Every structure is written in C-alpha cells, then in structure tokens.
PDB file of C-alpha atoms in Angstrom:
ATOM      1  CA  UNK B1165     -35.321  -3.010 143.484  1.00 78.00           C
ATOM      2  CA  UNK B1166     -34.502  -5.712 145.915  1.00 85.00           C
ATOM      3  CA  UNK B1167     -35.421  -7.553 149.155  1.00 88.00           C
ATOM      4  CA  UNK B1168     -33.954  -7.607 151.938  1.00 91.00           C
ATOM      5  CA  UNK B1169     -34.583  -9.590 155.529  1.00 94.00           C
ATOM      6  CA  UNK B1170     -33.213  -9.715 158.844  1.00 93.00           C
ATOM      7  CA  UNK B1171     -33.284 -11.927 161.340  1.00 93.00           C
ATOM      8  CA  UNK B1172     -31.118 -11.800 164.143  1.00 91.00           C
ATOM      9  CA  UNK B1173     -27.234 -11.786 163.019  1.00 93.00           C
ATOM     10  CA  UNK B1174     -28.026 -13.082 159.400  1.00 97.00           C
ATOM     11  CA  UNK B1175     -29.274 -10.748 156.904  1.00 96.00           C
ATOM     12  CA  UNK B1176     -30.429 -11.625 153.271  1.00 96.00           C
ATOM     13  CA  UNK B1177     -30.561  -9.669 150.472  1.00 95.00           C
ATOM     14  CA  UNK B1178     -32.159 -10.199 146.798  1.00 95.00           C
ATOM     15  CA  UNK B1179     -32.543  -8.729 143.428  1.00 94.00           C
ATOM     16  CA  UNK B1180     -31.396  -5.981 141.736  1.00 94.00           C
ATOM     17  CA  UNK B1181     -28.327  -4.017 143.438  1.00 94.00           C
ATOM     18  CA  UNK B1182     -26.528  -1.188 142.688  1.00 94.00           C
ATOM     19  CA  UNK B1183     -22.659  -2.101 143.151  1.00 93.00           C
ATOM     20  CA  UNK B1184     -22.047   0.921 145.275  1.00 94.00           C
ATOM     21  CA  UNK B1185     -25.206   0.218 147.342  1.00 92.00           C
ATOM     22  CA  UNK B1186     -23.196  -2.367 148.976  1.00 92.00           C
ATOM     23  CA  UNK B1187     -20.087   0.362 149.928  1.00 93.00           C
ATOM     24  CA  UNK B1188     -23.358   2.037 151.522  1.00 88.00           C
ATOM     25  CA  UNK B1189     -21.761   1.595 155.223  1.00 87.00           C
ATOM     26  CA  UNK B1190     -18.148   2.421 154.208  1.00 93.00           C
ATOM     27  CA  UNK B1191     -16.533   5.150 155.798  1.00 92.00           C
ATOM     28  CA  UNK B1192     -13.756   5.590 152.776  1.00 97.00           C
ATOM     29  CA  UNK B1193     -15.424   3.701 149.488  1.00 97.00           C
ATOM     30  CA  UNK B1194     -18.611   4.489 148.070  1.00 96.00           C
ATOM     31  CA  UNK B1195     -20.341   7.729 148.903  1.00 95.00           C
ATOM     32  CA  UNK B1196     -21.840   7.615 144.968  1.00 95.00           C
ATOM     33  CA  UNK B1197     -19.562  10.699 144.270  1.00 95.00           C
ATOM     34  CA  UNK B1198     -21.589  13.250 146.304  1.00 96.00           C
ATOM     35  CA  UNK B1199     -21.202  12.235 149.428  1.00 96.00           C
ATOM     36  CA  UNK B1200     -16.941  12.429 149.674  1.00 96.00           C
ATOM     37  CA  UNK B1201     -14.736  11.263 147.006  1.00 98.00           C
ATOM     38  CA  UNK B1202     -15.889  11.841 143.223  1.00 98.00           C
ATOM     39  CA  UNK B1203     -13.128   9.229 141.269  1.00 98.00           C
ATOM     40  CA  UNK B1204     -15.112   6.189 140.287  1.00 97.00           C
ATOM     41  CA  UNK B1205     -11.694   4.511 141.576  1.00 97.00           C
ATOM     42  CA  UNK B1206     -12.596   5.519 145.516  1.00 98.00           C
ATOM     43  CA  UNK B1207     -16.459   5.557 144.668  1.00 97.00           C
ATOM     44  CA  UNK B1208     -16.438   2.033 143.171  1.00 96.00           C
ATOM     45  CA  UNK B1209     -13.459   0.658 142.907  1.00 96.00           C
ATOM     46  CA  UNK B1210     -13.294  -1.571 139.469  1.00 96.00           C
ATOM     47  CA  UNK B1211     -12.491  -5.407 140.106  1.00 96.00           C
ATOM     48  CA  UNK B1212     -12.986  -6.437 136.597  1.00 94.00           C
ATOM     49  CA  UNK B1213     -15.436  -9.141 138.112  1.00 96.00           C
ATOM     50  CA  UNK B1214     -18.448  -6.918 139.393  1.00 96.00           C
ATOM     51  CA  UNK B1215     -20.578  -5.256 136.974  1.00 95.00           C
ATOM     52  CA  UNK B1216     -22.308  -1.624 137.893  1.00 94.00           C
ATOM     53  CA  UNK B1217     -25.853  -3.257 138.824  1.00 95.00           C
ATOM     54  CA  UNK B1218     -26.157  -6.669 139.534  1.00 95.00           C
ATOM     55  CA  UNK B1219     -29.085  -9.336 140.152  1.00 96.00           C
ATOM     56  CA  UNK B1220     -28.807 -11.653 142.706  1.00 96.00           C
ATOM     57  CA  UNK B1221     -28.765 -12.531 145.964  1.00 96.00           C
ATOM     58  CA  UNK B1222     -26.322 -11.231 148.819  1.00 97.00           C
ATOM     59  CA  UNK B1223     -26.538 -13.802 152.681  1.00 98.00           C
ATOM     60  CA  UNK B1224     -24.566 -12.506 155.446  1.00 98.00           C
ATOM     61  CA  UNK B1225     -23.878 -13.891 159.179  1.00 98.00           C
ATOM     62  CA  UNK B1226     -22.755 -12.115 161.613  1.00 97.00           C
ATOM     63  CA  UNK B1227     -20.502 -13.845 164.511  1.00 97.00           C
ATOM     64  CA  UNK B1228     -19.135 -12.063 167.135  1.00 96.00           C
ATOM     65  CA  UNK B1229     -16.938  -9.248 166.000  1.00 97.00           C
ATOM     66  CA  UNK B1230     -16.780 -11.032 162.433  1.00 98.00           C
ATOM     67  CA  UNK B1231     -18.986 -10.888 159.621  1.00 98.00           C
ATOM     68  CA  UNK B1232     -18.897 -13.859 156.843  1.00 98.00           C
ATOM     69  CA  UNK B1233     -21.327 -13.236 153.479  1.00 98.00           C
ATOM     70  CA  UNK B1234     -21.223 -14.931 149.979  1.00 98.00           C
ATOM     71  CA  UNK B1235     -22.589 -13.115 147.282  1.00 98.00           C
ATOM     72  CA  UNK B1236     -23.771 -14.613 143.871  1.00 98.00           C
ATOM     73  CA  UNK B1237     -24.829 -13.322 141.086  1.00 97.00           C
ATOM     74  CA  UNK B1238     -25.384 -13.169 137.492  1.00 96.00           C
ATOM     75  CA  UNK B1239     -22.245 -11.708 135.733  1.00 96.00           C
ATOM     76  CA  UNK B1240     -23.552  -9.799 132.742  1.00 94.00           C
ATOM     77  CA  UNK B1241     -24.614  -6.244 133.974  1.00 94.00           C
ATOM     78  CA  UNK B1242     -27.941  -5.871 134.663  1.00 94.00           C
ATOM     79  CA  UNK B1243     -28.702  -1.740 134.386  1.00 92.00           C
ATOM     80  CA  UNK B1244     -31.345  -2.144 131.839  1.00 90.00           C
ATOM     81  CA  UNK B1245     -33.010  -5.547 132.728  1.00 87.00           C
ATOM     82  CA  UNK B1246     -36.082  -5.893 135.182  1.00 85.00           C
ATOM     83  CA  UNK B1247     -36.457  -9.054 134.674  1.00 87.00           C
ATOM     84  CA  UNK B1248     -35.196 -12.488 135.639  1.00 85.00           C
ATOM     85  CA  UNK B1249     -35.044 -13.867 131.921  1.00 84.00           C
ATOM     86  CA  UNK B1250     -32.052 -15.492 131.022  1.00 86.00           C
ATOM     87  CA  UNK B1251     -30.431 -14.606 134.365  1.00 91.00           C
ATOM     88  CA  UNK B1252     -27.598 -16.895 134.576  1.00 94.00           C
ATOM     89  CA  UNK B1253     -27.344 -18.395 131.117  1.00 92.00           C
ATOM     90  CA  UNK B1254     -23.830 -17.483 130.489  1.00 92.00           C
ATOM     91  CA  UNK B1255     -22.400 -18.264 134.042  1.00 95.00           C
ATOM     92  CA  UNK B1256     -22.285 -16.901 138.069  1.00 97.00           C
ATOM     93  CA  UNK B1257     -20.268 -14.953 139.815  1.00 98.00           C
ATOM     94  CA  UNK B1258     -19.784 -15.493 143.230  1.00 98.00           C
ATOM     95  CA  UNK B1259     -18.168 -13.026 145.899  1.00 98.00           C
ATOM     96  CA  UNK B1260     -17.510 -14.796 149.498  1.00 98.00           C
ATOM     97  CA  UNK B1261     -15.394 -12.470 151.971  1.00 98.00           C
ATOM     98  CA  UNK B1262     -14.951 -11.827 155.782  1.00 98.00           C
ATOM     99  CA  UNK B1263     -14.755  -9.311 157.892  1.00 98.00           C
ATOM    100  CA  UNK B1264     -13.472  -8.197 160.969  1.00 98.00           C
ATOM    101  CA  UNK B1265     -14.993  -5.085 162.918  1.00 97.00           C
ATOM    102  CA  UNK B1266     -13.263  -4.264 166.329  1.00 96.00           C
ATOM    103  CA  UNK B1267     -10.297  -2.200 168.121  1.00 95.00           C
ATOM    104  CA  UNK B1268      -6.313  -2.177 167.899  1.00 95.00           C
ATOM    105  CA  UNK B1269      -4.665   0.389 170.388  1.00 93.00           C
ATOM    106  CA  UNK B1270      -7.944   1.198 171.692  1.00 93.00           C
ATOM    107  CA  UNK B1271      -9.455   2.005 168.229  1.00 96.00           C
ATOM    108  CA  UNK B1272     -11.929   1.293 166.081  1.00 95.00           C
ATOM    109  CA  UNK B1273     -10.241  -0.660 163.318  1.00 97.00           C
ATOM    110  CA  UNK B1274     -11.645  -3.089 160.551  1.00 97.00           C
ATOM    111  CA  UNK B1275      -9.695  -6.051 158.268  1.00 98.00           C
ATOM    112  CA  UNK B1276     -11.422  -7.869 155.364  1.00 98.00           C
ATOM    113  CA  UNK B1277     -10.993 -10.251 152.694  1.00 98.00           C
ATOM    114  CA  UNK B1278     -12.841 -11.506 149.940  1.00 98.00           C
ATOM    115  CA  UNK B1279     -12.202 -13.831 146.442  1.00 98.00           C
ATOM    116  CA  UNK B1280     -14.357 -12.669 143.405  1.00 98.00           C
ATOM    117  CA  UNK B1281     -14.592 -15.441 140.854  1.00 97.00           C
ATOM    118  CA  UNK B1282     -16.839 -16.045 137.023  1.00 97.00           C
ATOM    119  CA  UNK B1283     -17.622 -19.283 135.510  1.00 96.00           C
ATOM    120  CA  UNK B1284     -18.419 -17.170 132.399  1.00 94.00           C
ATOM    121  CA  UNK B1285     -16.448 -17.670 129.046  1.00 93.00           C
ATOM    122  CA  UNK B1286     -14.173 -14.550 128.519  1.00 93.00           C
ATOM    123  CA  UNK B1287     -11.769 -13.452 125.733  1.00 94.00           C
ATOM    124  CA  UNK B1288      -8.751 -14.477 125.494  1.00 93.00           C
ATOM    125  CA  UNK B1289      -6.865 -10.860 125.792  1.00 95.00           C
ATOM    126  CA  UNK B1290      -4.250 -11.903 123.636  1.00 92.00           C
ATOM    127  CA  UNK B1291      -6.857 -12.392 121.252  1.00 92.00           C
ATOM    128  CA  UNK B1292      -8.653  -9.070 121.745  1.00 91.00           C
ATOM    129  CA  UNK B1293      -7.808  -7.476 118.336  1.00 91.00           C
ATOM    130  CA  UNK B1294      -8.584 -10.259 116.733  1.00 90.00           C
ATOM    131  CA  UNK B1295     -11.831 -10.323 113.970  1.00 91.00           C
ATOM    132  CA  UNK B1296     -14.708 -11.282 116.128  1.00 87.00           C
ATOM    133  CA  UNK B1297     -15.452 -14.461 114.658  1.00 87.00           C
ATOM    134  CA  UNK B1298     -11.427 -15.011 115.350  1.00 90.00           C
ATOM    135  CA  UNK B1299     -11.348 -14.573 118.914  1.00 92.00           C
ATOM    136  CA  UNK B1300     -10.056 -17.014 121.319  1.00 93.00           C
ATOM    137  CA  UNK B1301     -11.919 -18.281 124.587  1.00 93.00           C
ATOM    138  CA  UNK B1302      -9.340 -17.897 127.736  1.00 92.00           C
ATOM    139  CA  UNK B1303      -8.883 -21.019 129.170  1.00 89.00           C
ATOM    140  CA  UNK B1304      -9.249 -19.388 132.807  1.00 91.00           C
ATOM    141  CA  UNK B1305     -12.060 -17.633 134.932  1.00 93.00           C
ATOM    142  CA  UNK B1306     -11.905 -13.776 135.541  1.00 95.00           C
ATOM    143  CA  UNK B1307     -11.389 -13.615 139.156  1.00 97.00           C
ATOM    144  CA  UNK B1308      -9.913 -11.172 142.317  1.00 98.00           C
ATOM    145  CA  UNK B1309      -8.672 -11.233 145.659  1.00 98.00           C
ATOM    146  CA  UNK B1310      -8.956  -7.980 147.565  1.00 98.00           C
ATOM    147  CA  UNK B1311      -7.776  -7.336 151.530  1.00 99.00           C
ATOM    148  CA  UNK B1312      -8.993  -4.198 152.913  1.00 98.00           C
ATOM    149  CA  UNK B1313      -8.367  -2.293 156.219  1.00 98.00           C
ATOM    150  CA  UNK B1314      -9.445   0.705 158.068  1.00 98.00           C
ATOM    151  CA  UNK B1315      -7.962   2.331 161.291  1.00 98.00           C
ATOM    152  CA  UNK B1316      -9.663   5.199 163.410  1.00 97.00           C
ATOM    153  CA  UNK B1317      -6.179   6.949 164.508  1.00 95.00           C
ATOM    154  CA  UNK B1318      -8.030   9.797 165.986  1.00 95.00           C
ATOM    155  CA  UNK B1319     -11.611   9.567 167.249  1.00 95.00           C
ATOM    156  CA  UNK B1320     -14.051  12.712 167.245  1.00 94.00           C
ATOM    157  CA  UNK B1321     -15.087  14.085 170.515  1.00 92.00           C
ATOM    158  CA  UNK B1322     -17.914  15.845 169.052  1.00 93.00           C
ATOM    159  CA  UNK B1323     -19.257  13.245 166.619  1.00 93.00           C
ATOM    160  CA  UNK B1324     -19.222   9.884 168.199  1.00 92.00           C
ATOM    161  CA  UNK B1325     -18.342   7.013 165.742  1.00 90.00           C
ATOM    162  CA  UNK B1326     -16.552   9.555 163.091  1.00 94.00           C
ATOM    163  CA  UNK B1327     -13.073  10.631 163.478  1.00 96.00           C
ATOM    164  CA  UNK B1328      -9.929  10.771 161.763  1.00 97.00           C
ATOM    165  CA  UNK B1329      -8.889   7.351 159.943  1.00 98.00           C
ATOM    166  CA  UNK B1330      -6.870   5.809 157.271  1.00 98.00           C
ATOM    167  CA  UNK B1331      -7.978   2.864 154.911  1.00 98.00           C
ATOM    168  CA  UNK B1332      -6.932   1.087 152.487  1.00 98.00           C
ATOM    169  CA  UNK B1333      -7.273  -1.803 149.963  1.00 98.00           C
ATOM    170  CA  UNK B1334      -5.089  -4.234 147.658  1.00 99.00           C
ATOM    171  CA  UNK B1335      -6.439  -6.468 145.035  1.00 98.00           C
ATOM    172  CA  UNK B1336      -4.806  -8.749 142.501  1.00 98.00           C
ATOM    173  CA  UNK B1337      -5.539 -11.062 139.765  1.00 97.00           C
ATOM    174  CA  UNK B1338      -4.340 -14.052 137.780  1.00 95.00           C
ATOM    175  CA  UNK B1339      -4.668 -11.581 134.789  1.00 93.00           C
ATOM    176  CA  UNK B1340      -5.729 -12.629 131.446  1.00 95.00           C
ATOM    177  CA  UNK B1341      -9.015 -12.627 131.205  1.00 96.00           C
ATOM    178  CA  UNK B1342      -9.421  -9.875 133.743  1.00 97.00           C
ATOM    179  CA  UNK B1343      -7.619  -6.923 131.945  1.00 96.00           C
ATOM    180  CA  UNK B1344      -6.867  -5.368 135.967  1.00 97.00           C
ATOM    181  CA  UNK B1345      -3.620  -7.325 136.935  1.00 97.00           C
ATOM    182  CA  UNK B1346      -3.440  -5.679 140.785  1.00 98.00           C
ATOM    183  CA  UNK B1347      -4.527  -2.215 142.399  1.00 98.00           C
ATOM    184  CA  UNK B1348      -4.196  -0.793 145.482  1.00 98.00           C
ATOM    185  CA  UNK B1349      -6.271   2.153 146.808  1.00 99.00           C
ATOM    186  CA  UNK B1350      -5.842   4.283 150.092  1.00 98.00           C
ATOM    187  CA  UNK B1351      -5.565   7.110 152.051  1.00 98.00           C
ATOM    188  CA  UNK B1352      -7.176   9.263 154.637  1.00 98.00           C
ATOM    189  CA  UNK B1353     -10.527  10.520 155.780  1.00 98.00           C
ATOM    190  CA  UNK B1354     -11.640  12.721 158.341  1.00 97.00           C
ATOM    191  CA  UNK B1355     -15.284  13.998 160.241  1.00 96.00           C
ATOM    192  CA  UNK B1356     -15.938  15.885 163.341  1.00 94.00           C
ATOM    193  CA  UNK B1357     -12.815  16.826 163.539  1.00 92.00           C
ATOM    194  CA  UNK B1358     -13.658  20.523 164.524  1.00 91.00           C
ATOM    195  CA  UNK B1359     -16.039  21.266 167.788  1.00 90.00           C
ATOM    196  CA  UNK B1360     -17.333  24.178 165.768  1.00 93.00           C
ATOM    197  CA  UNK B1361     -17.496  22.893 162.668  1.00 94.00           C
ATOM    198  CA  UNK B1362     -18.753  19.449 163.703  1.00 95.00           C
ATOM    199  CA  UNK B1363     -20.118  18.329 160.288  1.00 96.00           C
ATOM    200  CA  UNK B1364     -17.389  19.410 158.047  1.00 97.00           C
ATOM    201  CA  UNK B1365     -15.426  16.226 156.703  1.00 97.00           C
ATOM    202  CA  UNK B1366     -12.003  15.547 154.137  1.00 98.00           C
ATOM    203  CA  UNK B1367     -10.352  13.520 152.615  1.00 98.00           C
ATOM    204  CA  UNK B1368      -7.184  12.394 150.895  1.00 99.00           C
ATOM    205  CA  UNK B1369      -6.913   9.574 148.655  1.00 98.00           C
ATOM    206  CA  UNK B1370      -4.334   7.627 146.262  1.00 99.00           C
ATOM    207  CA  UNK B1371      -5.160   5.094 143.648  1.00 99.00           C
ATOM    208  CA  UNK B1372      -2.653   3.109 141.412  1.00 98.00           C
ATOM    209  CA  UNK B1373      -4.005   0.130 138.562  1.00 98.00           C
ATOM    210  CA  UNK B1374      -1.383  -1.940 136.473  1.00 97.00           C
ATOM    211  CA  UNK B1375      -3.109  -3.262 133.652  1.00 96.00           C
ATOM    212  CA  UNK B1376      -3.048  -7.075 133.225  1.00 95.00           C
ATOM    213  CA  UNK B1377       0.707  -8.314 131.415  1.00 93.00           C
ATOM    214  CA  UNK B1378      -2.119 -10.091 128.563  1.00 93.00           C
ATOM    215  CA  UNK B1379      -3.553  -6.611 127.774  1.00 94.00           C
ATOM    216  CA  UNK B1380      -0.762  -5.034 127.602  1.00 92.00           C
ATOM    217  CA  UNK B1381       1.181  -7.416 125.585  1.00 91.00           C
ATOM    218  CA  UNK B1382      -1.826  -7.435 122.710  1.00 92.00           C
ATOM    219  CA  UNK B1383      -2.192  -3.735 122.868  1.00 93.00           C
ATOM    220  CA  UNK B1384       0.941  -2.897 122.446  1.00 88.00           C
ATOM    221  CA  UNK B1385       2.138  -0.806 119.900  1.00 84.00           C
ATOM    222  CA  UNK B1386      -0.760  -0.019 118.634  1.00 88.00           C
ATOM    223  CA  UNK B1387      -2.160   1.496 122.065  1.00 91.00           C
ATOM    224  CA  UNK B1388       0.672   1.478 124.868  1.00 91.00           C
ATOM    225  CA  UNK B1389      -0.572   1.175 128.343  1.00 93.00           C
ATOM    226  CA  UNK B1390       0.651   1.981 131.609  1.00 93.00           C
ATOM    227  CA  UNK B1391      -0.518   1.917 135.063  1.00 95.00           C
ATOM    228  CA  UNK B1392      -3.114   4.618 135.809  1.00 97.00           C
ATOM    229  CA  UNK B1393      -2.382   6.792 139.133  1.00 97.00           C
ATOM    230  CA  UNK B1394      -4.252   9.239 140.563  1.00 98.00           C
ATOM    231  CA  UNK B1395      -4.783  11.343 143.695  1.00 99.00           C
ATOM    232  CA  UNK B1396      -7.932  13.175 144.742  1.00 99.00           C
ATOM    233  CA  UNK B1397      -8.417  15.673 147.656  1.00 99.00           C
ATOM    234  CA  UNK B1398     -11.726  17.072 148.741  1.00 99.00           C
ATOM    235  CA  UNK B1399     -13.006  19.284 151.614  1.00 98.00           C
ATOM    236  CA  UNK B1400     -17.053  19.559 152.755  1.00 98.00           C
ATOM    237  CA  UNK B1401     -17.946  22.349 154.220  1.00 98.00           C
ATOM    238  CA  UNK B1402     -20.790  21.786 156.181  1.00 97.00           C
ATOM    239  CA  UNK B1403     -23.269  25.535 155.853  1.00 97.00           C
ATOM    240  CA  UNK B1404     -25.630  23.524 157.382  1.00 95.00           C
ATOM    241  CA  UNK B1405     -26.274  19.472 158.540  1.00 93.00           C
ATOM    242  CA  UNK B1406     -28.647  19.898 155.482  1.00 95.00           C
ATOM    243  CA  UNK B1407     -26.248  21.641 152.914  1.00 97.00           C
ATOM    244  CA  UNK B1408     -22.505  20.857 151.982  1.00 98.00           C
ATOM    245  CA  UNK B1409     -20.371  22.931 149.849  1.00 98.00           C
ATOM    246  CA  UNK B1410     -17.338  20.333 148.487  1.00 98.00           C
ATOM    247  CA  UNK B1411     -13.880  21.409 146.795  1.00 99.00           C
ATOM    248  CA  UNK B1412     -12.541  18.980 144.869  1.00 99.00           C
ATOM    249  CA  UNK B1413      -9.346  18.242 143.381  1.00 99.00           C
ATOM    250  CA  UNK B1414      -7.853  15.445 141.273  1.00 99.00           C
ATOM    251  CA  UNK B1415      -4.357  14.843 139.665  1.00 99.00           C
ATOM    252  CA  UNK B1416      -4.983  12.063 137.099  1.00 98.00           C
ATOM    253  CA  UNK B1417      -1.612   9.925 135.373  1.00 97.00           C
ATOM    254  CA  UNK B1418      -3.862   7.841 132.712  1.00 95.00           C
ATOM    255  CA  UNK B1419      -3.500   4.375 131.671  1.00 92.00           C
ATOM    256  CA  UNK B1420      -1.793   5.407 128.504  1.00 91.00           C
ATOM    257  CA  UNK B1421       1.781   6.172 127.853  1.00 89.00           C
ATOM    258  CA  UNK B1422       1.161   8.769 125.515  1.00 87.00           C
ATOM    259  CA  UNK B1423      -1.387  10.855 127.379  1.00 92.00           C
ATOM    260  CA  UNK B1424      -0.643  13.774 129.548  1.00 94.00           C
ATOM    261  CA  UNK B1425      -1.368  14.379 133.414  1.00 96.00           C
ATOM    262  CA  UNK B1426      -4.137  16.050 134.019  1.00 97.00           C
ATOM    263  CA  UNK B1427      -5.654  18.557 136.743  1.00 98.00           C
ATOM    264  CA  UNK B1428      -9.249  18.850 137.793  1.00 98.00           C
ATOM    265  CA  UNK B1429     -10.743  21.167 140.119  1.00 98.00           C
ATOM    266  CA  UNK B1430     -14.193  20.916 140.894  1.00 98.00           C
ATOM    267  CA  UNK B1431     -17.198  22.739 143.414  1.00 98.00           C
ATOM    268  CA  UNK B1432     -20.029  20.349 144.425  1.00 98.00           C
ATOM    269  CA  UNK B1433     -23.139  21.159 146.201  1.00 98.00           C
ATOM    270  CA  UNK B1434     -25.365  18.939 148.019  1.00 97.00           C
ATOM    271  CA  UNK B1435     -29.130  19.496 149.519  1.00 96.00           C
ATOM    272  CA  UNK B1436     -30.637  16.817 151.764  1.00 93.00           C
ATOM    273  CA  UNK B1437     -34.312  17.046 152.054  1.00 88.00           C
TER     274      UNK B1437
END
C-alpha cells in the first residue's frame, strides 16, 4: 500500500512498505524466503532499527553510477495499522545510505553504505528485567551502520546480467539500546550457470550476530547468550521458467549457550502464474 513516482533519476516512494520490499532488486538479500535463501537472517537481515512493515516515505537520486536515498519513517511497526494516526508520536527513524553500482576487473560489482538511527525512547537493557514500572530509559538512540558489497566473479553466458557472485555485509552498533552489537552476513550465489539448465540457481550463505555486551550482561545467568551462527545452502531446480523445485539446508548455532546445533533440511516448491 504505497506510492511511488519517478521522474528521471529521482524516485519517491510513500506509505506502507514491507521491509523486504526494499531488498526487492537484491541479487543475495531478500527473495521473501521463496525465491532463494529461507533464513530470515539472508531474507531480512535484522538491524534492530527497522521494523517488518514500515510507514513512510523512501526519496532516492540517482547520479551517475551512484545512488544516494534517505529513508524516514515511523519506528513502531506498522503490520496492523492502515492508518496515519499517531504516526510519529513516539519518534523517526531515518535510514540515509549510498550506493555504488559499476565494474572492478571488468565486472559487475556494487559497494554501499548506510547509518540507521531512532529518536525514540528505548530501554535501558541493563534494565530489561526490571518490573515495568522500574525500567530505565537509555540515555542513547538505537542506531546501525551497515557496508555492503557484491562482486560478479563469473558472468553467465546464457543469462545476461546473472552469473556467479559473492556478497556480503557488516553492520555494527553502539549497543545498548539496540540488543544486536555487530553482524556480518555473506556468501555466494549463482544463476545461469548451466547452458542447459539456464534457470537453475544456488546458493551458499554464512551469518554470524553477537548480541549487544548490555544484553548480555543483564541476561546473564539467568539466560546466557552467545553469538548466533548459521549456514544455509539451497539449490533451485528450474522444471520449468514457471516451476522451481528448491533443497534446502540449514546448520543453525543459536544465540544461547545452552542450546544445541541444529540441522534442517527442507523441499520448497514454487508456481509462478
């Protein structure tokens, strides 16, 4: 449910806006779990700054080979509300990034960074098992910093624009009150690859997400934490352009000391009308 406007390099955008709507053009994050990688972290990566669904307004200008945007928007998150009452009362969020699209060695190869910030009053995480009416304000914003990359290693000769690639992206914090202290998510995608199998696609990926020192400082003994690593590897097999056949499989080291590694296979289909 939103607006959106072009006119020549700048582009607008307004209203209501899926978070991964905005990965839409991606060639590693996003995909909305059907489409490539199923793990939220690859899918949507959390920021601890951007909510699910969001209402606002997104302005983009493209120059040259670089594209410059700000995003703001009201930090609560907005997956049941349709309407713009009370859109803003308890703070904005503002995104601002930049992004380079062009070729290194002859390939197509992308860098980008952006600063997510909230002017909304948080918990203190020190304070989070507190009594409710005992909790403590943070005396700092939630906020991230992210660089991302992508690098086309090996072009398709059968599907222009895909290929082989790897991509990548690190984020930190200041911590407390985001409870995500730094992340880093990457790894390696592939489409075209085969002239006879020119639809079929892959991909490997890594994620790894240390839990703010606040968090795990307040939590602790009561619920120990450690970072949370994972790996996922997928294959689509195309049976036709219109229908996809997708093995899955994920090796998940939770956030918590005392829980096992886990395994998960899983067999995805997709139809495209």
């Amino acid at each position: 449910m939103y607006y959106s406007q072009r006119w020549g390099g700048t582009s607008l955008l307004v209203g209501k806006i899926n978070a991964v709507d905005l990965l839409a053009n991606d060639p590693f994050f996003g995909g909305w779990g059907t489409d490539r990688f199923m793990n939220l972290a690859f899918v949507a990566p959390p920021s601890g700054v951007v909510p699910a669904v969001l209402m606002g307004g997104l302005l983009a200008q493209q120059i040259g080979e670089v594209n410059l945007s700000a995003l703001v928007f009201d930090p609560a998150d907005q997956t049941s509300n349709y309407w713009v009452d009370g859109l803003f009362e308890d703070g904005v969020n503002v995104s601002l990034a930049a992004q380079w699209s062009g070729t290194a060695w002859g390939r197509a190869t992308n860098l980008g960074l952006s600063y997510t910030f909230s002017t909304k009053d948080s918990v203190d995480l020190r304070s989070i098992l507190l009594p409710s009416d005992s909790k403590i304000i943070a005396t700092s914003y939630p906020d991230n910093l992210s660089l991302q990359f992508g690098h086309v290693f090996f072009p398709s000769k059968v599907r222009p624009g895909k290929g082989i690639g790897f991509y990548g992206k690190v984020a930190a914090t200041r911590g407390n009150p985001n409870p995500i202290g730094w992340s880093f998510i990457g790894g390696i995608t592939g489409e075209g690859m085969f002239e006879n199998r020119p639809y079929d696609s892959f991909g490997v990926g890594f994620y790894y997400y240390s839990w703010s020192g606040a968090l795990d400082a307040a939590l602790d003994p009561f619920i120990p934490l450690d970072a949370e690593k994972g790996l996922e590897i997928y294959y689509n097999f195309a049976v036709t352009p219109w229908f996809i056949l997708t093995a899955d499989l994920q090796v998940i080291n939770p956030g918590r000391t005392n829980f096992a590694t886990e395994t998960v296979a899983a067999l995805r289909a997709k139809f495209t009308f």
